[in-house]
Amino acid sequence: MASAMAEKSRRSLAELLTGTAVLVALAGMLTAAVVGEGRKTDTVGYQLSADFSHIDGLDVGSDVRLAGVTVGTVQSESVNPQTFKAHVVFTVRPDIHLSADTAAIITSDSLLGGKYIALSPGGDDKTLSAGSSISQTQGSISLEQLLSKFIFSVTDTLTRANKDAANPQNGASGTNVP
């Protein structure tokens, strides 16, 4: 009987140790995930800024890309109270020297993907320095805006086609052979 109790006690201890190990492993994974997320906003490189009319879907930590390669991250977003434009501060790797006429465009990975800033360098010999602002920008275009433009375009085309069909003298050459 004493050996049965000792066996039960050992089994309970083994279960307790296994449960503790699982909880420690889960806590470690959670910590790694939180720390890994925080690394996305590294401040390595020099800071630039740009003002956009819309930054829908662009978040702090979003990528800044040049030729499809990630070269920086978005650091902060705010609204300029004088211009009512979105002011975005981002970093660019120190080995990337952008021309002064570089453009910044907010675009997305896919139709429903996350947004990022795409940098498009110009041909100016002067380069942007830390703290510079990019003046040539194009804001975010939402899926709703794209669909609205498409639907309006199709509706307009169909309306014109129906008018032309109803009044053939406006668009047809009207050649009748006697």
Coordinates of N, CA and C in Angstrom, one line a residue:
M1 N 0.8 -1.2 0.0 CA 0.0 0.0 0.0 C 0.9 1.3 0.0
A2 N 2.0 1.2 0.7 CA 2.9 2.3 0.8 C 3.5 2.6 -0.6
S3 N 3.8 1.5 -1.3 CA 4.4 1.7 -2.6 C 3.4 2.2 -3.6
A4 N 2.1 1.9 -3.4 CA 1.0 2.4 -4.3 C 0.9 3.9 -4.1
M5 N 1.0 4.4 -2.8 CA 0.9 5.8 -2.5 C 2.1 6.6 -3.1
A6 N 3.3 5.9 -2.9 CA 4.5 6.5 -3.5 C 4.5 6.7 -5.0
E7 N 3.9 5.6 -5.6 CA 3.8 5.7 -7.1 C 2.8 6.8 -7.5
K8 N 1.7 6.9 -6.8 CA 0.7 8.0 -7.1 C 1.3 9.3 -6.9
S9 N 2.1 9.5 -5.8 CA 2.8 10.7 -5.5 C 3.8 11.1 -6.6
R10 N 4.5 10.1 -7.1 CA 5.5 10.4 -8.2 C 4.8 10.8 -9.5
R11 N 3.7 10.1 -9.7 CA 2.9 10.4 -10.9 C 2.3 11.8 -10.9
S12 N 1.8 12.2 -9.7 CA 1.3 13.6 -9.5 C 2.4 14.6 -9.7
L13 N 3.6 14.3 -9.1 CA 4.7 15.2 -9.3 C 5.1 15.4 -10.8
A14 N 5.1 14.3 -11.5 CA 5.5 14.3 -12.9 C 4.5 15.1 -13.7
E15 N 3.2 14.9 -13.4 CA 2.1 15.7 -14.0 C 2.3 17.2 -13.7
L16 N 2.6 17.5 -12.5 CA 2.8 18.9 -12.1 C 4.0 19.5 -12.8
L17 N 5.1 18.8 -12.9 CA 6.3 19.3 -13.6 C 6.0 19.5 -15.1
T18 N 5.3 18.5 -15.7 CA 4.9 18.6 -17.1 C 4.0 19.8 -17.4
G19 N 3.0 20.0 -16.5 CA 2.2 21.2 -16.7 C 2.9 22.5 -16.5
T20 N 3.8 22.6 -15.6 CA 4.6 23.8 -15.4 C 5.5 24.0 -16.6
A21 N 6.1 23.0 -17.1 CA 7.0 23.2 -18.3 C 6.2 23.7 -19.5
V22 N 4.9 23.2 -19.7 CA 4.1 23.7 -20.8 C 3.7 25.1 -20.6
L23 N 3.4 25.5 -19.3 CA 3.1 26.9 -19.1 C 4.3 27.8 -19.3
V24 N 5.4 27.4 -18.9 CA 6.7 28.2 -19.1 C 6.9 28.3 -20.6
A25 N 6.8 27.3 -21.4 CA 7.0 27.3 -22.8 C 6.0 28.3 -23.5
L26 N 4.7 28.2 -23.1 CA 3.7 29.2 -23.6 C 4.0 30.6 -23.3
A27 N 4.5 30.8 -22.0 CA 4.8 32.2 -21.6 C 6.0 32.7 -22.5
G28 N 7.0 31.8 -22.7 CA 8.1 32.2 -23.5 C 7.7 32.5 -25.0
M29 N 6.8 31.7 -25.5 CA 6.4 32.0 -26.9 C 5.6 33.4 -27.0
L30 N 4.8 33.6 -26.0 CA 4.0 34.9 -25.9 C 5.0 36.1 -25.8
T31 N 6.0 35.9 -24.9 CA 7.0 37.0 -24.8 C 7.8 37.2 -26.1
A32 N 8.2 36.1 -26.8 CA 8.9 36.3 -28.1 C 8.0 36.9 -29.1
A33 N 6.7 36.6 -29.1 CA 5.8 37.3 -30.1 C 5.7 38.8 -29.8
V34 N 5.5 39.1 -28.5 CA 5.4 40.6 -28.2 C 6.7 41.3 -28.5
V35 N 7.8 40.7 -28.1 CA 9.1 41.4 -28.4 C 9.4 41.4 -29.9
G36 N 9.1 40.4 -30.6 CA 9.2 40.4 -32.1 C 8.4 41.5 -32.7
E37 N 7.2 41.7 -32.3 CA 6.3 42.7 -32.8 C 6.9 44.1 -32.6
G38 N 7.5 44.3 -31.4 CA 8.1 45.5 -31.1 C 9.3 45.9 -31.9
R39 N 10.0 44.9 -32.4 CA 11.2 45.1 -33.3 C 10.8 45.7 -34.6
K40 N 9.6 45.5 -35.0 CA 9.2 46.0 -36.4 C 9.4 47.5 -36.5
T41 N 9.4 48.3 -35.4 CA 9.5 49.7 -35.5 C 11.0 50.1 -35.1
D42 N 11.9 49.4 -35.5 CA 13.3 49.8 -35.3 C 13.6 51.2 -35.8
T43 N 14.4 51.9 -35.1 CA 14.8 53.2 -35.6 C 16.1 53.3 -36.2
V44 N 16.6 52.1 -36.7 CA 17.9 52.1 -37.4 C 17.8 52.8 -38.7
G45 N 18.7 53.8 -39.0 CA 18.6 54.6 -40.2 C 18.3 56.0 -39.9
Y46 N 18.0 56.8 -40.9 CA 17.7 58.2 -40.7 C 16.2 58.4 -40.9
Q47 N 15.7 59.5 -40.3 CA 14.2 59.8 -40.3 C 13.9 60.7 -41.5
L48 N 12.8 60.4 -42.2 CA 12.2 61.3 -43.2 C 10.8 61.5 -42.8
S49 N 10.1 62.4 -43.4 CA 8.7 62.6 -43.2 C 8.0 62.9 -44.6
A50 N 6.7 62.7 -44.6 CA 5.9 63.1 -45.7 C 4.5 63.3 -45.3
D51 N 3.8 64.2 -46.0 CA 2.4 64.5 -45.7 C 1.5 63.9 -46.8
F52 N 0.5 63.2 -46.4 CA -0.4 62.6 -47.4 C -1.9 63.0 -47.2
S53 N -2.7 63.0 -48.2 CA -4.1 63.4 -48.1 C -4.8 62.3 -47.4
H54 N -4.5 61.0 -47.6 CA -5.1 59.9 -46.9 C -4.0 58.8 -46.6
I55 N -4.1 58.2 -45.4 CA -3.2 57.1 -45.1 C -4.0 55.9 -44.7
D56 N -5.2 55.7 -45.1 CA -6.0 54.6 -44.7 C -5.3 53.3 -44.8
G57 N -5.2 52.5 -43.7 CA -4.6 51.2 -43.7 C -3.1 51.2 -43.4
L58 N -2.5 52.4 -43.4 CA -1.0 52.4 -43.1 C -0.9 52.6 -41.6
D59 N -0.1 51.7 -41.0 CA 0.0 51.7 -39.5 C 1.5 51.9 -39.1
V60 N 1.7 52.3 -37.8 CA 3.0 52.4 -37.3 C 3.6 51.0 -37.4
G61 N 4.8 50.9 -37.9 CA 5.4 49.6 -38.1 C 5.3 49.1 -39.5
S62 N 4.5 49.7 -40.3 CA 4.4 49.3 -41.7 C 5.7 49.5 -42.4
D63 N 5.9 48.7 -43.5 CA 7.1 48.8 -44.3 C 7.3 50.1 -45.1
V64 N 8.5 50.4 -45.3 CA 8.9 51.4 -46.3 C 9.8 50.7 -47.3
R65 N 9.4 50.7 -48.6 CA 10.1 49.9 -49.6 C 10.6 50.7 -50.7
L66 N 11.7 50.2 -51.3 CA 12.3 50.8 -52.4 C 12.5 49.7 -53.4
A67 N 12.0 49.7 -54.6 CA 12.1 48.7 -55.6 C 11.6 47.3 -55.0
G68 N 10.6 47.3 -54.1 CA 10.0 46.1 -53.6 C 10.8 45.6 -52.4
V69 N 11.9 46.2 -52.0 CA 12.7 45.7 -50.9 C 12.5 46.6 -49.7
T70 N 12.3 46.0 -48.5 CA 12.0 46.8 -47.3 C 13.3 47.5 -46.9
V71 N 13.2 48.9 -46.8 CA 14.4 49.7 -46.4 C 14.1 50.5 -45.2
G72 N 13.0 50.4 -44.6 CA 12.6 51.1 -43.4 C 11.3 50.8 -42.9
T73 N 10.9 51.6 -41.8 CA 9.5 51.3 -41.2 C 8.9 52.7 -40.8
V74 N 7.6 52.7 -40.8 CA 6.8 53.8 -40.3 C 7.0 54.0 -38.8
Q75 N 7.4 55.2 -38.3 CA 7.6 55.4 -36.9 C 6.4 56.0 -36.2
S76 N 5.8 57.0 -36.9 CA 4.7 57.7 -36.3 C 3.7 58.3 -37.3
E77 N 2.5 58.5 -36.9 CA 1.5 59.1 -37.7 C 0.7 60.2 -36.9
S78 N 0.5 61.3 -37.5 CA -0.3 62.4 -36.9 C -1.0 63.2 -37.9
V79 N -1.8 64.2 -37.5 CA -2.5 65.1 -38.4 C -2.0 66.4 -38.2
N80 N -1.6 67.1 -39.3 CA -1.1 68.5 -39.3 C -2.4 69.4 -39.1
P81 N -2.5 70.1 -38.0 CA -3.7 70.9 -37.8 C -3.9 72.1 -38.8
Q82 N -2.8 72.5 -39.4 CA -2.9 73.6 -40.4 C -3.4 73.1 -41.7
T83 N -2.8 72.0 -42.2 CA -3.2 71.5 -43.5 C -4.2 70.4 -43.6
F84 N -4.5 69.8 -42.4 CA -5.4 68.7 -42.2 C -4.9 67.5 -43.0
K85 N -3.6 67.4 -43.3 CA -3.0 66.2 -43.9 C -2.4 65.3 -42.9
A86 N -2.3 64.0 -43.3 CA -1.6 63.1 -42.4 C -0.1 63.2 -42.5
H87 N 0.5 63.4 -41.4 CA 2.0 63.6 -41.3 C 2.6 62.2 -40.9
V88 N 3.4 61.6 -41.7 CA 4.0 60.3 -41.4 C 5.5 60.5 -41.3
V89 N 6.1 60.0 -40.2 CA 7.5 59.9 -40.0 C 8.0 58.5 -40.1
F90 N 9.0 58.3 -40.9 CA 9.5 56.9 -41.2 C 11.0 56.9 -41.2
T91 N 11.6 55.7 -41.1 CA 13.1 55.6 -41.2 C 13.5 54.9 -42.5
V92 N 14.7 55.2 -42.9 CA 15.3 54.6 -44.1 C 16.7 54.2 -43.7
R93 N 17.1 53.0 -44.2 CA 18.4 52.5 -43.9 C 19.5 53.5 -44.2
P94 N 20.5 53.6 -43.4 CA 21.6 54.6 -43.6 C 22.3 54.4 -44.9
D95 N 22.3 53.2 -45.5 CA 23.1 53.0 -46.8 C 22.3 53.4 -48.0
I96 N 21.0 53.8 -47.8 CA 20.1 54.2 -48.9 C 20.2 55.7 -49.0
H97 N 20.6 56.3 -50.1 CA 20.7 57.7 -50.3 C 19.7 58.1 -51.4
L98 N 18.6 58.7 -50.9 CA 17.5 59.0 -51.8 C 17.7 60.4 -52.4
S99 N 17.3 60.5 -53.7 CA 17.4 61.8 -54.4 C 16.4 62.8 -53.8
A100 N 16.6 64.1 -53.9 CA 15.8 65.1 -53.3 C 14.4 65.1 -53.9
D101 N 14.2 64.6 -55.1 CA 12.9 64.6 -55.8 C 12.2 63.2 -55.7
T102 N 12.6 62.4 -54.7 CA 11.9 61.1 -54.4 C 10.5 61.3 -54.1
A103 N 9.6 60.4 -54.6 CA 8.2 60.4 -54.3 C 7.9 59.3 -53.4
A104 N 6.9 59.5 -52.5 CA 6.4 58.5 -51.6 C 4.9 58.2 -51.9
I105 N 4.6 56.9 -52.1 CA 3.3 56.5 -52.5 C 2.8 55.4 -51.6
I106 N 1.6 55.6 -51.0 CA 1.1 54.5 -50.2 C 0.4 53.5 -51.1
T107 N 0.8 52.3 -51.0 CA 0.2 51.2 -51.8 C 0.0 50.0 -51.0
S108 N -0.5 48.9 -51.6 CA -0.8 47.7 -50.8 C -0.1 46.5 -51.4
D109 N 0.1 45.5 -50.6 CA 0.6 44.2 -51.1 C -0.3 43.5 -52.1
S110 N -1.6 43.6 -51.8 CA -2.6 42.9 -52.7 C -3.9 43.7 -52.5
L111 N -4.9 43.2 -53.1 CA -6.2 43.9 -53.1 C -6.7 44.1 -51.6
L112 N -6.5 43.1 -50.8 CA -6.9 43.2 -49.4 C -5.7 43.2 -48.4
G113 N -4.5 43.3 -49.0 CA -3.3 43.3 -48.1 C -3.0 44.6 -47.4
G114 N -2.0 44.5 -46.5 CA -1.6 45.6 -45.7 C -0.9 46.7 -46.6
K115 N -1.0 47.9 -46.1 CA -0.4 49.1 -46.8 C 1.1 49.3 -46.4
Y116 N 1.8 49.9 -47.3 CA 3.2 50.3 -47.1 C 3.5 51.5 -47.9
I117 N 4.6 52.2 -47.6 CA 5.1 53.3 -48.4 C 6.1 52.8 -49.4
A118 N 5.8 53.1 -50.7 CA 6.7 52.8 -51.7 C 7.5 54.1 -52.1
L119 N 8.8 54.0 -52.1 CA 9.6 55.2 -52.5 C 10.0 55.0 -53.9
S120 N 9.9 56.1 -54.6 CA 10.2 56.2 -56.1 C 11.2 57.3 -56.3
P121 N 12.5 57.0 -56.4 CA 13.5 58.0 -56.5 C 13.5 58.7 -57.8
G122 N 13.8 60.0 -57.8 CA 13.9 60.8 -59.1 C 15.3 60.8 -59.6
G123 N 15.6 61.8 -60.3 CA 16.9 61.9 -61.0 C 17.8 63.1 -60.4
D124 N 17.3 63.7 -59.4 CA 18.1 64.9 -58.8 C 19.4 64.4 -58.2
D125 N 20.4 65.3 -58.4 CA 21.8 64.9 -57.9 C 21.8 65.2 -56.4
K126 N 21.0 66.1 -55.8 CA 20.9 66.3 -54.4 C 20.2 65.2 -53.7
T127 N 20.6 64.9 -52.5 CA 20.0 63.8 -51.7 C 19.3 64.3 -50.5
L128 N 18.3 63.5 -50.0 CA 17.6 63.9 -48.8 C 18.5 63.6 -47.6
S129 N 18.5 64.4 -46.6 CA 19.2 64.2 -45.4 C 18.3 63.9 -44.3
A130 N 18.8 63.5 -43.1 CA 18.0 63.2 -42.0 C 17.1 64.4 -41.6
G131 N 15.8 64.1 -41.4 CA 14.9 65.2 -41.0 C 14.2 65.8 -42.2
S132 N 14.6 65.5 -43.4 CA 14.0 66.0 -44.6 C 12.5 65.6 -44.8
S133 N 11.8 66.3 -45.6 CA 10.4 66.0 -45.9 C 10.3 65.7 -47.4
I134 N 9.6 64.7 -47.7 CA 9.3 64.3 -49.1 C 8.0 65.1 -49.5
S135 N 8.1 65.9 -50.6 CA 7.0 66.7 -50.9 C 6.1 66.1 -52.0
Q136 N 6.6 65.2 -52.8 CA 5.8 64.5 -53.8 C 5.2 63.2 -53.2
T137 N 3.9 63.3 -52.9 CA 3.3 62.1 -52.3 C 2.0 61.8 -53.0
Q138 N 1.6 60.5 -52.8 CA 0.3 60.0 -53.3 C -0.3 59.2 -52.1
G139 N -1.5 59.7 -51.7 CA -2.1 59.0 -50.5 C -2.7 57.6 -50.9
S140 N -3.2 57.0 -49.9 CA -3.8 55.7 -50.0 C -5.1 55.7 -50.8
I141 N -5.3 54.8 -51.6 CA -6.6 54.6 -52.3 C -7.3 53.4 -51.7
S142 N -8.5 53.6 -51.2 CA -9.2 52.5 -50.6 C -9.9 51.6 -51.6
L143 N -10.2 50.4 -51.2 CA -10.9 49.5 -52.1 C -12.3 50.0 -52.5
E144 N -12.9 50.7 -51.5 CA -14.3 51.3 -51.8 C -14.2 52.4 -52.9
Q145 N -13.1 53.2 -52.9 CA -12.9 54.2 -53.9 C -12.7 53.6 -55.3
L146 N -11.9 52.5 -55.3 CA -11.7 51.9 -56.6 C -12.9 51.2 -57.2
L147 N -13.7 50.6 -56.3 CA -14.9 50.0 -56.8 C -15.9 51.0 -57.2
S148 N -16.0 52.1 -56.5 CA -16.9 53.2 -56.9 C -16.6 53.8 -58.2
K149 N -15.3 54.0 -58.5 CA -14.8 54.5 -59.8 C -15.2 53.5 -60.9
F150 N -14.9 52.3 -60.7 CA -15.2 51.2 -61.7 C -16.7 51.2 -62.0
I151 N -17.5 51.2 -61.0 CA -19.0 51.1 -61.2 C -19.5 52.3 -61.9
F152 N -19.0 53.5 -61.5 CA -19.4 54.7 -62.2 C -19.0 54.7 -63.7
S153 N -17.8 54.2 -63.9 CA -17.3 54.2 -65.3 C -18.1 53.2 -66.2
V154 N -18.4 52.0 -65.6 CA -19.3 51.1 -66.3 C -20.7 51.6 -66.6
T155 N -21.2 52.3 -65.5 CA -22.6 52.8 -65.7 C -22.6 53.9 -66.7
D156 N -21.6 54.8 -66.7 CA -21.5 55.9 -67.7 C -21.4 55.3 -69.1
T157 N -20.5 54.3 -69.3 CA -20.4 53.7 -70.6 C -21.7 53.0 -71.1
L158 N -22.4 52.3 -70.2 CA -23.6 51.7 -70.6 C -24.7 52.8 -70.9
T159 N -24.7 53.9 -70.2 CA -25.7 54.9 -70.5 C -25.5 55.5 -71.9
R160 N -24.2 55.8 -72.2 CA -23.9 56.3 -73.5 C -24.2 55.3 -74.6
A161 N -23.9 54.0 -74.4 CA -24.2 53.0 -75.4 C -25.7 52.9 -75.6
N162 N -26.5 53.0 -74.6 CA -28.0 53.0 -74.7 C -28.5 54.2 -75.4
K163 N -27.9 55.4 -75.2 CA -28.4 56.6 -75.9 C -28.0 56.4 -77.4
D164 N -26.8 55.9 -77.7 CA -26.5 55.7 -79.1 C -27.3 54.7 -79.8
A165 N -27.7 53.7 -79.1 CA -28.6 52.7 -79.7 C -30.0 53.2 -79.9
A166 N -30.5 54.1 -79.0 CA -31.8 54.7 -79.2 C -31.9 55.7 -80.3
N167 N -30.8 56.4 -80.5 CA -30.7 57.4 -81.5 C -29.6 57.1 -82.5
P168 N -29.8 56.3 -83.5 CA -28.7 55.8 -84.3 C -28.1 56.9 -85.2
Q169 N -28.8 58.0 -85.4 CA -28.3 59.1 -86.3 C -27.1 59.9 -85.6
N170 N -27.0 59.8 -84.3 CA -25.9 60.5 -83.6 C -24.6 59.8 -83.8
G171 N -24.5 58.5 -83.8 CA -23.2 57.8 -83.8 C -23.0 57.1 -85.1
A172 N -24.0 56.7 -85.8 CA -23.8 55.9 -87.0 C -23.5 56.7 -88.2
S173 N -22.9 56.2 -89.2 CA -22.6 56.9 -90.4 C -23.9 57.2 -91.3
G174 N -24.9 56.4 -91.1 CA -26.2 56.7 -91.7 C -26.2 56.4 -93.2
T175 N -25.4 55.6 -93.7 CA -25.3 55.3 -95.1 C -26.4 54.4 -95.5
N176 N -27.3 54.8 -96.3 CA -28.4 54.0 -96.8 C -28.1 53.8 -98.3
V177 N -28.2 52.6 -98.8 CA -28.0 52.3 -100.2 C -29.4 52.3 -100.8
P178 N -29.7 53.2 -101.9 CA -31.0 53.2 -102.5 C -31.4 52.0 -103.3

